[in-house]
Amino acid sequence: NAGVMQNPRHLVRRRGQEARLRCSPMKGHSHVYWYRQLPEEGLKFMVYLQKENIIDESGMPKERFSAEFPKEGPSILRIQQVVRGDSAAYFCASSLNRGPIGTDTQYFGPGTRLTVL
Amino acid sequence: QQQVKQSPQSLIVQKGGISIINCAYENTAFDYFPWYQQFPGKGPALLIAIRPDVSEKKEGRFTISFNKSAKQFSLHIMDSQPGDSATYFCAAPLSYQLIWGAGTKLIIKP
């Protein structure tokens, strides 16, 4: 059973360009979470999605950032008009269920390291 | 109130020694406390987790100790090995998200 897959692993963009990060959850998982990690820091929650629905986007910047998890295909985190401050590692996690709080393990992908020049 | 405070920021332990990492929290609504291990260039992986209805949980060389009254929990790595060198994060769930500590970079010296 393949784990959570993310691509690309490394992405370099110039300021003002768009970045698209993809996440394929573990087989059978329909819950996807995106986190951002700055160097030497812990992860910060961005958004939680189920198939075709955004459940909680409280951690996502209001502008330039969007996320989707379509019925078919991977989840996409999209950053428009990137700035240097967007440089970070972006991790996707998936879980099987969304049962009682905290009981369902989130499995993480290897991350996408975004560098904005 | 939503923070999880982790210490130390970095830790160097001799091979065979005990590594201890501590976390403190404020929000009493937290009811599940996982520890994640992250190697350079990799995503975090769940190491061990505890619920507040028990004071200790052990899995192999890894033990979580939980002090509900002090709102603290800690990770103990017994007989630390060079392969344990990684960054360790404590976390706690709040609604749909995990709130993360800042991480502890652990180095095990041979």
PDB file of C-alpha atoms in Angstrom:
ATOM      1  CA  ASN A   1       0.000   0.000   0.000  1.00  0.00           C
ATOM      2  CA  ALA A   2       1.691   3.134  -1.207  1.00  0.00           C
ATOM      3  CA  GLY A   3       1.945   5.974   1.253  1.00  0.00           C
ATOM      4  CA  VAL A   4       0.948   9.576   0.730  1.00  0.00           C
ATOM      5  CA  MET A   5       2.539  10.862  -2.440  1.00  0.00           C
ATOM      6  CA  GLN A   6       3.432  14.433  -3.176  1.00  0.00           C
ATOM      7  CA  ASN A   7       4.865  16.045  -6.265  1.00  0.00           C
ATOM      8  CA  PRO A   8       6.941  17.736  -7.172  1.00  0.00           C
ATOM      9  CA  ARG A   9       9.411  17.175  -4.356  1.00  0.00           C
ATOM     10  CA  HIS A  10      11.190  20.421  -5.148  1.00  0.00           C
ATOM     11  CA  LEU A  11       9.726  23.430  -6.917  1.00  0.00           C
ATOM     12  CA  VAL A  12      11.460  26.656  -7.812  1.00  0.00           C
ATOM     13  CA  ARG A  13       9.419  29.656  -8.839  1.00  0.00           C
ATOM     14  CA  ARG A  14      10.174  33.311  -9.478  1.00  0.00           C
ATOM     15  CA  ARG A  15       8.219  35.984  -7.675  1.00  0.00           C
ATOM     16  CA  GLY A  16       4.829  36.497  -9.278  1.00  0.00           C
ATOM     17  CA  GLN A  17       4.552  33.010 -10.756  1.00  0.00           C
ATOM     18  CA  GLU A  18       2.085  30.325  -9.724  1.00  0.00           C
ATOM     19  CA  ALA A  19       2.928  27.214  -7.741  1.00  0.00           C
ATOM     20  CA  ARG A  20       0.834  24.035  -7.904  1.00  0.00           C
ATOM     21  CA  LEU A  21       1.483  21.313  -5.356  1.00  0.00           C
ATOM     22  CA  ARG A  22      -0.127  17.902  -5.694  1.00  0.00           C
ATOM     23  CA  CYS A  23      -1.017  15.316  -3.093  1.00  0.00           C
ATOM     24  CA  SER A  24      -2.319  11.803  -3.589  1.00  0.00           C
ATOM     25  CA  PRO A  25      -3.602  10.376  -0.300  1.00  0.00           C
ATOM     26  CA  MET A  26      -3.132   6.831   0.829  1.00  0.00           C
ATOM     27  CA  LYS A  27      -5.425   4.338  -0.849  1.00  0.00           C
ATOM     28  CA  GLY A  28      -8.865   4.448   0.697  1.00  0.00           C
ATOM     29  CA  HIS A  29      -8.272   7.741   2.504  1.00  0.00           C
ATOM     30  CA  SER A  30     -10.727  10.502   1.765  1.00  0.00           C
ATOM     31  CA  HIS A  31      -9.477  13.117   4.250  1.00  0.00           C
ATOM     32  CA  VAL A  32      -6.594  15.380   3.279  1.00  0.00           C
ATOM     33  CA  TYR A  33      -4.752  18.016   5.310  1.00  0.00           C
ATOM     34  CA  TRP A  34      -2.161  20.542   4.160  1.00  0.00           C
ATOM     35  CA  TYR A  35       0.520  21.943   6.473  1.00  0.00           C
ATOM     36  CA  ARG A  36       3.356  24.422   5.967  1.00  0.00           C
ATOM     37  CA  GLN A  37       6.726  24.158   7.657  1.00  0.00           C
ATOM     38  CA  LEU A  38       9.239  26.959   7.828  1.00  0.00           C
ATOM     39  CA  PRO A  39      12.895  26.080   8.549  1.00  0.00           C
ATOM     40  CA  GLU A  40      13.536  25.106  12.177  1.00  0.00           C
ATOM     41  CA  GLU A  41       9.830  25.335  13.014  1.00  0.00           C
ATOM     42  CA  GLY A  42       6.926  23.001  13.580  1.00  0.00           C
ATOM     43  CA  LEU A  43       4.173  22.445  11.066  1.00  0.00           C
ATOM     44  CA  LYS A  44       1.325  24.923  10.755  1.00  0.00           C
ATOM     45  CA  PHE A  45      -2.096  23.736   9.686  1.00  0.00           C
ATOM     46  CA  MET A  46      -3.451  25.278   6.511  1.00  0.00           C
ATOM     47  CA  VAL A  47      -6.540  23.436   5.295  1.00  0.00           C
ATOM     48  CA  TYR A  48      -8.581  20.255   5.706  1.00  0.00           C
ATOM     49  CA  LEU A  49     -10.500  18.805   2.778  1.00  0.00           C
ATOM     50  CA  GLN A  50     -12.705  15.872   2.007  1.00  0.00           C
ATOM     51  CA  LYS A  51     -13.602  14.854  -1.510  1.00  0.00           C
ATOM     52  CA  GLU A  52     -15.040  17.926  -3.262  1.00  0.00           C
ATOM     53  CA  ASN A  53     -15.382  19.842   0.016  1.00  0.00           C
ATOM     54  CA  ILE A  54     -13.276  22.253   2.010  1.00  0.00           C
ATOM     55  CA  ILE A  55     -14.031  21.523   5.654  1.00  0.00           C
ATOM     56  CA  ASP A  56     -11.675  23.909   7.449  1.00  0.00           C
ATOM     57  CA  GLU A  57      -9.442  26.495   5.807  1.00  0.00           C
ATOM     58  CA  SER A  58      -8.804  28.549   8.916  1.00  0.00           C
ATOM     59  CA  GLY A  59      -5.038  28.266   8.569  1.00  0.00           C
ATOM     60  CA  MET A  60      -4.806  29.319   4.967  1.00  0.00           C
ATOM     61  CA  PRO A  61      -3.974  32.904   3.962  1.00  0.00           C
ATOM     62  CA  LYS A  62      -7.050  34.638   2.560  1.00  0.00           C
ATOM     63  CA  GLU A  63      -5.330  35.789  -0.597  1.00  0.00           C
ATOM     64  CA  ARG A  64      -3.346  33.934  -3.242  1.00  0.00           C
ATOM     65  CA  PHE A  65      -3.794  30.493  -1.663  1.00  0.00           C
ATOM     66  CA  SER A  66      -6.441  27.966  -2.629  1.00  0.00           C
ATOM     67  CA  ALA A  67      -6.926  24.226  -2.263  1.00  0.00           C
ATOM     68  CA  GLU A  68      -9.114  21.613  -3.831  1.00  0.00           C
ATOM     69  CA  PHE A  69      -9.703  17.880  -3.617  1.00  0.00           C
ATOM     70  CA  PRO A  70     -11.741  16.851  -6.644  1.00  0.00           C
ATOM     71  CA  LYS A  71     -13.782  13.711  -6.979  1.00  0.00           C
ATOM     72  CA  GLU A  72     -11.109  12.255  -9.212  1.00  0.00           C
ATOM     73  CA  GLY A  73      -7.417  12.953  -8.956  1.00  0.00           C
ATOM     74  CA  PRO A  74      -5.076  14.411  -6.388  1.00  0.00           C
ATOM     75  CA  SER A  75      -5.576  17.271  -3.994  1.00  0.00           C
ATOM     76  CA  ILE A  76      -4.032  20.512  -5.254  1.00  0.00           C
ATOM     77  CA  LEU A  77      -2.632  23.391  -3.231  1.00  0.00           C
ATOM     78  CA  ARG A  78      -2.328  26.431  -5.452  1.00  0.00           C
ATOM     79  CA  ILE A  79      -0.332  29.539  -4.644  1.00  0.00           C
ATOM     80  CA  GLN A  80      -0.767  32.440  -7.020  1.00  0.00           C
ATOM     81  CA  GLN A  81       1.718  35.285  -7.454  1.00  0.00           C
ATOM     82  CA  VAL A  82       4.257  33.721  -5.138  1.00  0.00           C
ATOM     83  CA  VAL A  83       6.441  35.888  -2.909  1.00  0.00           C
ATOM     84  CA  ARG A  84       9.703  35.053  -1.161  1.00  0.00           C
ATOM     85  CA  GLY A  85       7.859  34.522   2.116  1.00  0.00           C
ATOM     86  CA  ASP A  86       6.043  31.556   0.560  1.00  0.00           C
ATOM     87  CA  SER A  87       9.315  29.610   0.507  1.00  0.00           C
ATOM     88  CA  ALA A  88       8.748  26.643   2.810  1.00  0.00           C
ATOM     89  CA  ALA A  89       8.114  22.926   2.896  1.00  0.00           C
ATOM     90  CA  TYR A  90       4.482  22.037   2.268  1.00  0.00           C
ATOM     91  CA  PHE A  91       3.282  18.735   3.648  1.00  0.00           C
ATOM     92  CA  CYS A  92       0.142  16.846   2.873  1.00  0.00           C
ATOM     93  CA  ALA A  93      -1.350  14.272   5.220  1.00  0.00           C
ATOM     94  CA  SER A  94      -4.264  11.917   4.839  1.00  0.00           C
ATOM     95  CA  SER A  95      -6.445   9.919   7.198  1.00  0.00           C
ATOM     96  CA  LEU A  96      -8.946   7.145   6.764  1.00  0.00           C
ATOM     97  CA  ASN A  97     -11.707   8.599   8.866  1.00  0.00           C
ATOM     98  CA  ARG A  98     -12.507  11.719  10.729  1.00  0.00           C
ATOM     99  CA  GLY A  99     -13.812  10.142  13.855  1.00  0.00           C
ATOM    100  CA  PRO A 100     -13.620  11.512  17.405  1.00  0.00           C
ATOM    101  CA  ILE A 101     -11.068  14.279  17.640  1.00  0.00           C
ATOM    102  CA  GLY A 102      -7.537  13.078  17.584  1.00  0.00           C
ATOM    103  CA  THR A 103      -8.143   9.406  17.197  1.00  0.00           C
ATOM    104  CA  ASP A 104      -7.438   9.014  13.536  1.00  0.00           C
ATOM    105  CA  THR A 105      -3.806   9.008  12.574  1.00  0.00           C
ATOM    106  CA  GLN A 106      -2.646  11.442   9.941  1.00  0.00           C
ATOM    107  CA  TYR A 107      -0.064   9.969   7.582  1.00  0.00           C
ATOM    108  CA  PHE A 108       2.299  12.448   6.005  1.00  0.00           C
ATOM    109  CA  GLY A 109       3.817  12.649   2.557  1.00  0.00           C
ATOM    110  CA  PRO A 110       7.470  13.546   1.902  1.00  0.00           C
ATOM    111  CA  GLY A 111       6.619  17.195   1.274  1.00  0.00           C
ATOM    112  CA  THR A 112       7.208  19.706  -1.491  1.00  0.00           C
ATOM    113  CA  ARG A 113       9.989  22.192  -0.913  1.00  0.00           C
ATOM    114  CA  LEU A 114       9.084  25.454  -2.563  1.00  0.00           C
ATOM    115  CA  THR A 115      11.768  28.012  -3.226  1.00  0.00           C
ATOM    116  CA  VAL A 116      10.783  31.436  -4.491  1.00  0.00           C
ATOM    117  CA  LEU A 117      13.580  33.376  -6.140  1.00  0.00           C
TER     118      LEU A 117
ATOM    119  CA  GLN B   1      -4.173  28.662  24.734  1.00  0.00           C
ATOM    120  CA  GLN B   2      -3.720  26.782  21.533  1.00  0.00           C
ATOM    121  CA  GLN B   3       0.032  26.474  21.873  1.00  0.00           C
ATOM    122  CA  VAL B   4       2.122  23.450  22.565  1.00  0.00           C
ATOM    123  CA  LYS B   5       5.495  24.444  24.031  1.00  0.00           C
ATOM    124  CA  GLN B   6       8.338  22.045  23.425  1.00  0.00           C
ATOM    125  CA  SER B   7      11.814  21.905  24.957  1.00  0.00           C
ATOM    126  CA  PRO B   8      14.711  21.677  24.513  1.00  0.00           C
ATOM    127  CA  GLN B   9      15.225  23.064  21.037  1.00  0.00           C
ATOM    128  CA  SER B  10      18.193  20.758  20.524  1.00  0.00           C
ATOM    129  CA  LEU B  11      19.659  17.835  22.425  1.00  0.00           C
ATOM    130  CA  ILE B  12      22.875  15.854  22.207  1.00  0.00           C
ATOM    131  CA  VAL B  13      22.978  12.446  23.891  1.00  0.00           C
ATOM    132  CA  GLN B  14      25.636   9.761  23.965  1.00  0.00           C
ATOM    133  CA  LYS B  15      24.822   6.423  22.411  1.00  0.00           C
ATOM    134  CA  GLY B  16      23.111   4.241  24.979  1.00  0.00           C
ATOM    135  CA  GLY B  17      21.874   7.182  27.012  1.00  0.00           C
ATOM    136  CA  ILE B  18      18.333   8.376  27.680  1.00  0.00           C
ATOM    137  CA  SER B  19      16.898  11.187  25.580  1.00  0.00           C
ATOM    138  CA  ILE B  20      14.122  13.234  27.190  1.00  0.00           C
ATOM    139  CA  ILE B  21      11.973  15.782  25.370  1.00  0.00           C
ATOM    140  CA  ASN B  22       9.253  17.760  27.100  1.00  0.00           C
ATOM    141  CA  CYS B  23       6.035  19.427  26.033  1.00  0.00           C
ATOM    142  CA  ALA B  24       3.573  21.617  27.886  1.00  0.00           C
ATOM    143  CA  TYR B  25       0.106  22.685  26.845  1.00  0.00           C
ATOM    144  CA  GLU B  26      -2.573  25.087  28.020  1.00  0.00           C
ATOM    145  CA  ASN B  27      -5.777  23.919  26.416  1.00  0.00           C
ATOM    146  CA  THR B  28      -7.479  21.292  28.550  1.00  0.00           C
ATOM    147  CA  ALA B  29      -9.606  20.322  25.550  1.00  0.00           C
ATOM    148  CA  PHE B  30      -6.613  18.506  24.093  1.00  0.00           C
ATOM    149  CA  ASP B  31      -7.286  14.816  24.528  1.00  0.00           C
ATOM    150  CA  TYR B  32      -4.710  13.033  22.414  1.00  0.00           C
ATOM    151  CA  PHE B  33      -0.973  13.609  22.379  1.00  0.00           C
ATOM    152  CA  PRO B  34       1.102  12.187  19.525  1.00  0.00           C
ATOM    153  CA  TRP B  35       4.814  12.392  18.979  1.00  0.00           C
ATOM    154  CA  TYR B  36       6.166  12.557  15.449  1.00  0.00           C
ATOM    155  CA  GLN B  37       9.669  11.800  14.200  1.00  0.00           C
ATOM    156  CA  GLN B  38      11.044  13.591  11.171  1.00  0.00           C
ATOM    157  CA  PHE B  39      14.257  12.822   9.296  1.00  0.00           C
ATOM    158  CA  PRO B  40      15.835  15.454   7.040  1.00  0.00           C
ATOM    159  CA  GLY B  41      14.026  15.730   3.736  1.00  0.00           C
ATOM    160  CA  LYS B  42      11.159  13.509   4.886  1.00  0.00           C
ATOM    161  CA  GLY B  43       7.662  14.009   6.177  1.00  0.00           C
ATOM    162  CA  PRO B  44       6.827  13.498   9.861  1.00  0.00           C
ATOM    163  CA  ALA B  45       5.946   9.962  10.891  1.00  0.00           C
ATOM    164  CA  LEU B  46       3.848   9.028  13.912  1.00  0.00           C
ATOM    165  CA  LEU B  47       6.080   7.526  16.586  1.00  0.00           C
ATOM    166  CA  ILE B  48       3.854   7.014  19.607  1.00  0.00           C
ATOM    167  CA  ALA B  49       0.753   8.620  21.087  1.00  0.00           C
ATOM    168  CA  ILE B  50      -1.077   8.754  24.401  1.00  0.00           C
ATOM    169  CA  ARG B  51      -4.504   9.671  25.724  1.00  0.00           C
ATOM    170  CA  PRO B  52      -4.821  11.547  29.018  1.00  0.00           C
ATOM    171  CA  ASP B  53      -6.581   8.679  30.757  1.00  0.00           C
ATOM    172  CA  VAL B  54      -3.238   6.898  31.187  1.00  0.00           C
ATOM    173  CA  SER B  55      -0.046   8.252  32.739  1.00  0.00           C
ATOM    174  CA  GLU B  56       2.438   6.283  30.679  1.00  0.00           C
ATOM    175  CA  LYS B  57       2.677   4.379  27.438  1.00  0.00           C
ATOM    176  CA  LYS B  58       5.637   2.337  26.292  1.00  0.00           C
ATOM    177  CA  GLU B  59       6.467   1.002  22.850  1.00  0.00           C
ATOM    178  CA  GLY B  60       9.866  -0.606  22.621  1.00  0.00           C
ATOM    179  CA  ARG B  61      12.511   1.957  23.566  1.00  0.00           C
ATOM    180  CA  PHE B  62      10.029   4.839  23.397  1.00  0.00           C
ATOM    181  CA  THR B  63       7.912   5.917  26.370  1.00  0.00           C
ATOM    182  CA  ILE B  64       5.465   8.775  26.789  1.00  0.00           C
ATOM    183  CA  SER B  65       4.918  10.053  30.315  1.00  0.00           C
ATOM    184  CA  PHE B  66       1.835  12.174  30.882  1.00  0.00           C
ATOM    185  CA  ASN B  67       1.115  14.497  33.805  1.00  0.00           C
ATOM    186  CA  LYS B  68      -2.441  15.741  33.477  1.00  0.00           C
ATOM    187  CA  SER B  69      -2.397  18.053  36.492  1.00  0.00           C
ATOM    188  CA  ALA B  70       0.769  19.786  35.292  1.00  0.00           C
ATOM    189  CA  LYS B  71      -0.426  19.733  31.670  1.00  0.00           C
ATOM    190  CA  GLN B  72       2.851  18.271  30.555  1.00  0.00           C
ATOM    191  CA  PHE B  73       3.936  15.222  28.618  1.00  0.00           C
ATOM    192  CA  SER B  74       7.339  13.938  27.695  1.00  0.00           C
ATOM    193  CA  LEU B  75       9.041  11.499  25.359  1.00  0.00           C
ATOM    194  CA  HIS B  76      11.770   9.238  26.707  1.00  0.00           C
ATOM    195  CA  ILE B  77      14.041   7.324  24.346  1.00  0.00           C
ATOM    196  CA  MET B  78      15.913   4.597  26.195  1.00  0.00           C
ATOM    197  CA  ASP B  79      19.233   3.202  24.958  1.00  0.00           C
ATOM    198  CA  SER B  80      19.416   5.988  22.357  1.00  0.00           C
ATOM    199  CA  GLN B  81      21.004   4.969  19.050  1.00  0.00           C
ATOM    200  CA  PRO B  82      22.583   7.013  16.235  1.00  0.00           C
ATOM    201  CA  GLY B  83      19.613   6.038  14.052  1.00  0.00           C
ATOM    202  CA  ASP B  84      17.365   7.953  16.455  1.00  0.00           C
ATOM    203  CA  SER B  85      18.989  11.206  15.356  1.00  0.00           C
ATOM    204  CA  ALA B  86      16.088  13.210  13.961  1.00  0.00           C
ATOM    205  CA  THR B  87      13.760  16.054  14.805  1.00  0.00           C
ATOM    206  CA  TYR B  88      10.949  15.170  17.184  1.00  0.00           C
ATOM    207  CA  PHE B  89       7.648  17.021  17.408  1.00  0.00           C
ATOM    208  CA  CYS B  90       4.927  16.811  19.990  1.00  0.00           C
ATOM    209  CA  ALA B  91       1.434  17.744  18.864  1.00  0.00           C
ATOM    210  CA  ALA B  92      -2.154  17.942  20.013  1.00  0.00           C
ATOM    211  CA  PRO B  93      -5.391  17.942  18.028  1.00  0.00           C
ATOM    212  CA  LEU B  94      -7.738  20.894  18.032  1.00  0.00           C
ATOM    213  CA  SER B  95     -10.836  20.358  15.945  1.00  0.00           C
ATOM    214  CA  TYR B  96      -9.557  19.161  12.555  1.00  0.00           C
ATOM    215  CA  GLN B  97      -5.962  20.260  12.887  1.00  0.00           C
ATOM    216  CA  LEU B  98      -2.853  19.250  14.755  1.00  0.00           C
ATOM    217  CA  ILE B  99      -1.167  21.954  16.824  1.00  0.00           C
ATOM    218  CA  TRP B 100       2.579  21.335  16.729  1.00  0.00           C
ATOM    219  CA  GLY B 101       5.447  22.052  19.060  1.00  0.00           C
ATOM    220  CA  ALA B 102       8.478  23.799  17.569  1.00  0.00           C
ATOM    221  CA  GLY B 103      10.508  20.603  17.446  1.00  0.00           C
ATOM    222  CA  THR B 104      13.604  19.170  19.128  1.00  0.00           C
ATOM    223  CA  LYS B 105      16.633  18.299  17.046  1.00  0.00           C
ATOM    224  CA  LEU B 106      18.144  15.203  18.624  1.00  0.00           C
ATOM    225  CA  ILE B 107      21.678  14.108  17.890  1.00  0.00           C
ATOM    226  CA  ILE B 108      22.972  10.805  19.223  1.00  0.00           C
ATOM    227  CA  LYS B 109      26.748  10.694  19.402  1.00  0.00           C
ATOM    228  CA  PRO B 110      28.391   7.310  18.751  1.00  0.00           C
TER     229      PRO B 110
END
